[in-house]
Coordinates of C-alpha atoms in Angstrom, one line a residue:
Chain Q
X1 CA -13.6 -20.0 2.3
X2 CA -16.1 -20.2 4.7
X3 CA -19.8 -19.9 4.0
X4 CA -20.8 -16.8 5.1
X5 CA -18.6 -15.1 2.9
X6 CA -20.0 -16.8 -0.2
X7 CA -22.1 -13.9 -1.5
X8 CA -23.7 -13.0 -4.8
X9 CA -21.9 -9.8 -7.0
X10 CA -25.5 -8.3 -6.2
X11 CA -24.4 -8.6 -2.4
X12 CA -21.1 -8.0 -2.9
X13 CA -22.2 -4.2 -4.4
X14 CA -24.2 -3.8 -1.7
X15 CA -21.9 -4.4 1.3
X16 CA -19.2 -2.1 -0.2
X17 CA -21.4 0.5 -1.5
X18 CA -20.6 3.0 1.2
X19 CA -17.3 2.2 2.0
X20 CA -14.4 4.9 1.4
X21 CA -11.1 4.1 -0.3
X22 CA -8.2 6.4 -0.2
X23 CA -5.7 5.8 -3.4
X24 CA -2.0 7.8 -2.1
X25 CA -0.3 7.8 -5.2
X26 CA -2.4 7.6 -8.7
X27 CA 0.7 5.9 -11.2
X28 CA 0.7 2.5 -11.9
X29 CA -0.7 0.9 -8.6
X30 CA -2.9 3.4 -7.8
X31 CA -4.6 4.2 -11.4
X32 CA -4.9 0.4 -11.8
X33 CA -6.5 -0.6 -8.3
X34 CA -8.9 2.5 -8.2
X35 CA -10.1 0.9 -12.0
X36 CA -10.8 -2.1 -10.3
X37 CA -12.5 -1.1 -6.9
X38 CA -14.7 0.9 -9.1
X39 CA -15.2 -2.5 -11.4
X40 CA -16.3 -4.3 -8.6
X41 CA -19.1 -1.6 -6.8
X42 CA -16.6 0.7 -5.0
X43 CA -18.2 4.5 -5.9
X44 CA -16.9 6.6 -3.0
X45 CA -12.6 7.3 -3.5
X46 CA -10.5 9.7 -2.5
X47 CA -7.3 10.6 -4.9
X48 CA -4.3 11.8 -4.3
X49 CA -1.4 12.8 -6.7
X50 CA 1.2 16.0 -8.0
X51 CA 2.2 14.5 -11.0
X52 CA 1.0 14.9 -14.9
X53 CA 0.4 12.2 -17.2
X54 CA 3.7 11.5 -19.4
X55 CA 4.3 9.3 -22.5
X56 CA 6.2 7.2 -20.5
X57 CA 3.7 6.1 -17.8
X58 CA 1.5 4.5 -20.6
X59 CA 3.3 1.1 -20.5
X60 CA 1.5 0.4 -17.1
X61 CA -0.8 3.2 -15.8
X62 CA -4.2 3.2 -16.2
X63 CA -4.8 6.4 -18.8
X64 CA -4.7 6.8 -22.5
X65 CA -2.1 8.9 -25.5
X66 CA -5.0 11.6 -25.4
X67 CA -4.8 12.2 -21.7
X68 CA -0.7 12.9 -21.6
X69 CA 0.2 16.6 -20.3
X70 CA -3.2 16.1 -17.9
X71 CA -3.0 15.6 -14.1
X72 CA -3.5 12.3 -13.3
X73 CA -5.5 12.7 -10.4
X74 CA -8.4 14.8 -12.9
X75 CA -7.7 11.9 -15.5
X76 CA -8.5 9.1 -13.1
X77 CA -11.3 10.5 -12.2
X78 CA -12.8 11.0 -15.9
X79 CA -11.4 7.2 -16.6
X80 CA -13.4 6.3 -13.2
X81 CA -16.5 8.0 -13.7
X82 CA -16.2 6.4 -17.8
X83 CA -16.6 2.8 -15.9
X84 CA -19.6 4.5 -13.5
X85 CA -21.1 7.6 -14.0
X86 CA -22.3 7.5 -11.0
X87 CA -19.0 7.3 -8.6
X88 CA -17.6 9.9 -6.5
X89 CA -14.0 11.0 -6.5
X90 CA -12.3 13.4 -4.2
X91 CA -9.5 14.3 -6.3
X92 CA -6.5 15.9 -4.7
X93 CA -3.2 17.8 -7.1
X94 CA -1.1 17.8 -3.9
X95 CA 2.4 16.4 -3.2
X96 CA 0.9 14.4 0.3
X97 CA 2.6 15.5 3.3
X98 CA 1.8 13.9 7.2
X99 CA -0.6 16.6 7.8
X100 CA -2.4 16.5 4.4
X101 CA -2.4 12.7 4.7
X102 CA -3.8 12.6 7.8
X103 CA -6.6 15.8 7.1
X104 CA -8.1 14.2 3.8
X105 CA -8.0 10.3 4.9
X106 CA -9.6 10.6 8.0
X107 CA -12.5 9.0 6.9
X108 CA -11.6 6.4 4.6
X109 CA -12.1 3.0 5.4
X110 CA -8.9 1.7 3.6
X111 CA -6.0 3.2 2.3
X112 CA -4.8 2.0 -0.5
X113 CA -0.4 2.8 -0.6
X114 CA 0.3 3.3 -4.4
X115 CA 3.4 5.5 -4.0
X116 CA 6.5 4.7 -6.9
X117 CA 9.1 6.6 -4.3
X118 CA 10.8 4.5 -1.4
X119 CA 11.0 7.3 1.0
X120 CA 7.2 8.8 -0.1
X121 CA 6.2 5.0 0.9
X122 CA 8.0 4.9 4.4
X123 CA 6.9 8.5 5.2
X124 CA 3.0 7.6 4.3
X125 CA 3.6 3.9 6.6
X126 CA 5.0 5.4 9.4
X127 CA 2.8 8.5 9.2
X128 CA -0.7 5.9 9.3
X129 CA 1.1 3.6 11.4
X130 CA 1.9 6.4 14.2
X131 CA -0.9 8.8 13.4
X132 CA -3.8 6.6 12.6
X133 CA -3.0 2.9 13.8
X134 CA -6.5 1.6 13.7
X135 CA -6.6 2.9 10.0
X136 CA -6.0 -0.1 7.4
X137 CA -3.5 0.3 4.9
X138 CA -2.6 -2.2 2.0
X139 CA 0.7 -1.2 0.3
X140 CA 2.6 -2.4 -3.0
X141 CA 6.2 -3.3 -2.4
X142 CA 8.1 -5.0 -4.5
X143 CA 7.1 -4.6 -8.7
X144 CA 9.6 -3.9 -11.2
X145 CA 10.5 -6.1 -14.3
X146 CA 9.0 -9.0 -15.8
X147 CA 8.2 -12.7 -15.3
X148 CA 8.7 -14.8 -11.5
X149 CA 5.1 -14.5 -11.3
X150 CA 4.8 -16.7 -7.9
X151 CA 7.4 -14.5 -6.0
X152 CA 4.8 -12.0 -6.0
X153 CA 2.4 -12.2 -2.5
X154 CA 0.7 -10.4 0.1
X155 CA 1.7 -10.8 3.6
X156 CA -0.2 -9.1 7.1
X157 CA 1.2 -7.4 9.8
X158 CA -1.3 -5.9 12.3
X159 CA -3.4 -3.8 10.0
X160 CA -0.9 -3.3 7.4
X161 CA -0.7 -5.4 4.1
X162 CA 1.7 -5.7 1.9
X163 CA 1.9 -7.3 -1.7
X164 CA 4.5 -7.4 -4.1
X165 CA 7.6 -9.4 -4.6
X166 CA 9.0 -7.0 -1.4
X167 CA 12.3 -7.5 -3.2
X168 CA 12.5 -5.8 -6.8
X169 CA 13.7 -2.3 -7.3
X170 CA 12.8 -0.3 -10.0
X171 CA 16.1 0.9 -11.8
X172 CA 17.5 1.2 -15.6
X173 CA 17.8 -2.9 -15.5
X174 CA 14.2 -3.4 -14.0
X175 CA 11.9 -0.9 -15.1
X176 CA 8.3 -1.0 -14.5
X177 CA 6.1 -2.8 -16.8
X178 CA 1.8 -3.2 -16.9
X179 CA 1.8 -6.6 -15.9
X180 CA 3.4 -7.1 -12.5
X181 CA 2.9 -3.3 -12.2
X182 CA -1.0 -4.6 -12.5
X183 CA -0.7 -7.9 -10.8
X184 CA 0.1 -5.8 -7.4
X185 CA -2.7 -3.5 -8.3
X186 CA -5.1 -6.0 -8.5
X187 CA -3.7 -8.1 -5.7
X188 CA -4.0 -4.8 -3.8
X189 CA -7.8 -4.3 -4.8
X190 CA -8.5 -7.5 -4.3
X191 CA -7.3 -7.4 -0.4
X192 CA -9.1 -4.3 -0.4
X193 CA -12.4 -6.0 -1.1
X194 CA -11.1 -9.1 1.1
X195 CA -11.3 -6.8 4.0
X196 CA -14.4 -4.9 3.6
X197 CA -16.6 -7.9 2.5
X198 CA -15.2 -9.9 6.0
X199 CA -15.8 -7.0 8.1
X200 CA -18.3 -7.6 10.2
X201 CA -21.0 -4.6 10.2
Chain K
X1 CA 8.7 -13.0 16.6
X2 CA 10.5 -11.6 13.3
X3 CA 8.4 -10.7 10.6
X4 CA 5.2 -13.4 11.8
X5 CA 8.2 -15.9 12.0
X6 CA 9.8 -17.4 15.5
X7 CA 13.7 -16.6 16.2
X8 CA 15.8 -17.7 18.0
X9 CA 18.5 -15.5 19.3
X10 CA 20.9 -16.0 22.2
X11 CA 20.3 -13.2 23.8
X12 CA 18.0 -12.1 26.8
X13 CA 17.5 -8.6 25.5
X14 CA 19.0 -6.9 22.2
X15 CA 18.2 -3.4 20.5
X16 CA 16.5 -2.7 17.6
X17 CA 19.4 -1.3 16.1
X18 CA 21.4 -4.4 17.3
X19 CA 18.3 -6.7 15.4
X20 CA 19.4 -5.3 12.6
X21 CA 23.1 -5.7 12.0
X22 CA 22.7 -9.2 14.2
X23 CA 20.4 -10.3 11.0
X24 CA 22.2 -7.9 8.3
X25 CA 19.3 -5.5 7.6
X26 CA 21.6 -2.9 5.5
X27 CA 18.8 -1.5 3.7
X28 CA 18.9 2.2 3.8
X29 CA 14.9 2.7 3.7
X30 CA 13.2 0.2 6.6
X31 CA 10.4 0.5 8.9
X32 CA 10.6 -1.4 12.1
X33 CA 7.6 -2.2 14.7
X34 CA 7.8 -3.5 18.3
X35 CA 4.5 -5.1 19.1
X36 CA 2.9 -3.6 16.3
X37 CA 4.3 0.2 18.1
X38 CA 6.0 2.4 15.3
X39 CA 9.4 2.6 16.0
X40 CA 11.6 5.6 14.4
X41 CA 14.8 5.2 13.1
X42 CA 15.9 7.9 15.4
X43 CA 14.8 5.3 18.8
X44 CA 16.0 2.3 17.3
X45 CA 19.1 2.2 19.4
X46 CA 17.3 2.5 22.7
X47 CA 14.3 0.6 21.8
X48 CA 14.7 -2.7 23.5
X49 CA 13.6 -5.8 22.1
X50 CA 12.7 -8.6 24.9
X51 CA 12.1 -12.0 24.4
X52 CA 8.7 -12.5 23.0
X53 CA 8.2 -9.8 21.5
X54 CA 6.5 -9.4 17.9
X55 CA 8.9 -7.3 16.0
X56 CA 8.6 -6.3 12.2
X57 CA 11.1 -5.3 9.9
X58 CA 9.9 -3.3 6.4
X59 CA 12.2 -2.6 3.5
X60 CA 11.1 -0.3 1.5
X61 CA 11.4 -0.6 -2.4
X62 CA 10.5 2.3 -5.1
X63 CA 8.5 1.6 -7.9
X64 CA 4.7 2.1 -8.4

């Protein structure tokens, strides 16, 4: 790493402080990488999300056995703000469409691609990759089962990234579990915070 | 350029469409770029591919 990047948490907080992440999708990716942007000084997110909190989502999303029947996107934020008081979430119970995801990203600095459906994930892509192409997107591709740790990796193209295995279906044999289900989350904060703290402001 | 990777194919022009069964893309759900330009699935057999070019192929894969 080169020096200039070599900064102290205290600068680290303040360089992101006003940056805006949007999280499309808040399930196991995006409830576990908006924990972590928020862990590291990120207090400004937009949420998006349709879906209520089942039993079934505890073994890898980022809520709690008191919280099922809830929609997640209103659950994330409480969970959010319980790590900072002080953070600010625009939380949106919408099923995104093109025109809602280009209306309520506009202004985010990242987006963050936390989808579980194939075809919600190309639709979002293609959307920011035809609509908005200067907009940064970091997806999670790749995620189901357990173990092969080191086939899991980020690769760039242009200003999209991608990390996951890129290869790993979720289906009855490979269902989605916390940990490689939050190994990409993190991996997907973590080029979040990669990109803002290199950007040169 | 496939995919940040160099390739060689023996061809002086091919189609996206014809990238994809040359190197046996069958996956139903795929995004593909020319030089970092969207292309649909719709243009992807007249979208020409020249030698040079940066072209990306995308599966995509539920779970999340």
């Amino acid at each position: 790493m080169e020096d200039c990047y070599i900064m102290h948490f205290g600068e680290i907080k303040e360089k992101i402080k006003d940056k805006v992440i949007g999280i499309a999708g808040c399930g196991g990716l995006g409830s576990n990488c908006a924990i972590a942007l928020v862990r590291v000084g990120i207090i400004r997110l937009i949420v998006a999300d349709f879906d209520c909190i089942e039993e079934s989502n505890l073994n890898r999303q980022y809520y709690f056995i008191n919280q099922v029947g809830r929609k997640k996107v209103y659950a994330l934020k409480d969970n959010l703000m319980a790590v900072n008081p002080n953070v600010s979430v625009d939380a949106f119970d919408i099923r995104l469409t093109p025109d809602l995801i280009l209306k309520i990203y506009k202004d985010c600095d990242v987006i963050v691609e936390a989808f579980d459906d194939a075809e919600d994930k190309k639709m979002i892509i293609e959307t920011i990759l035809d609509k908005m192409p200067d907009k940064l997107v970091v997806s999670g591709i790749g995620l189901a089962g357990w173990g092969d740790n080191n086939s899991i990796h980020t690769s760039q193209y242009g200003n999209l990234y991608i990390c996951g295995d890129n290869i790993k279906e979720v289906n009855e044999d490979n269902p989605p579990l916390a940990p490689r289900v939050g190994i990409v989350a993190n991996m997907q904060a973590n080029q979040v915070l990669e990109i803002l703290l290199k950007e040169r402001t | 350029m496939l995919n940040n990777r160099e390739e060689d194919i023996d061809m002086n022009q091919l189609t996206v469409s014809e990238l994809l069964e040359l190197k046996k893309f069958t996956f139903h759900l795929i995004i593909t770029k020319i030089n970092g330009r969207l292309v649909k699935k719709e243009e992807r057999d007249s979208a020409i591919i020249s030698d040079g070019d940066e072209v990306i192929v995308l599966h995509m894969i539920s779970g999340g």
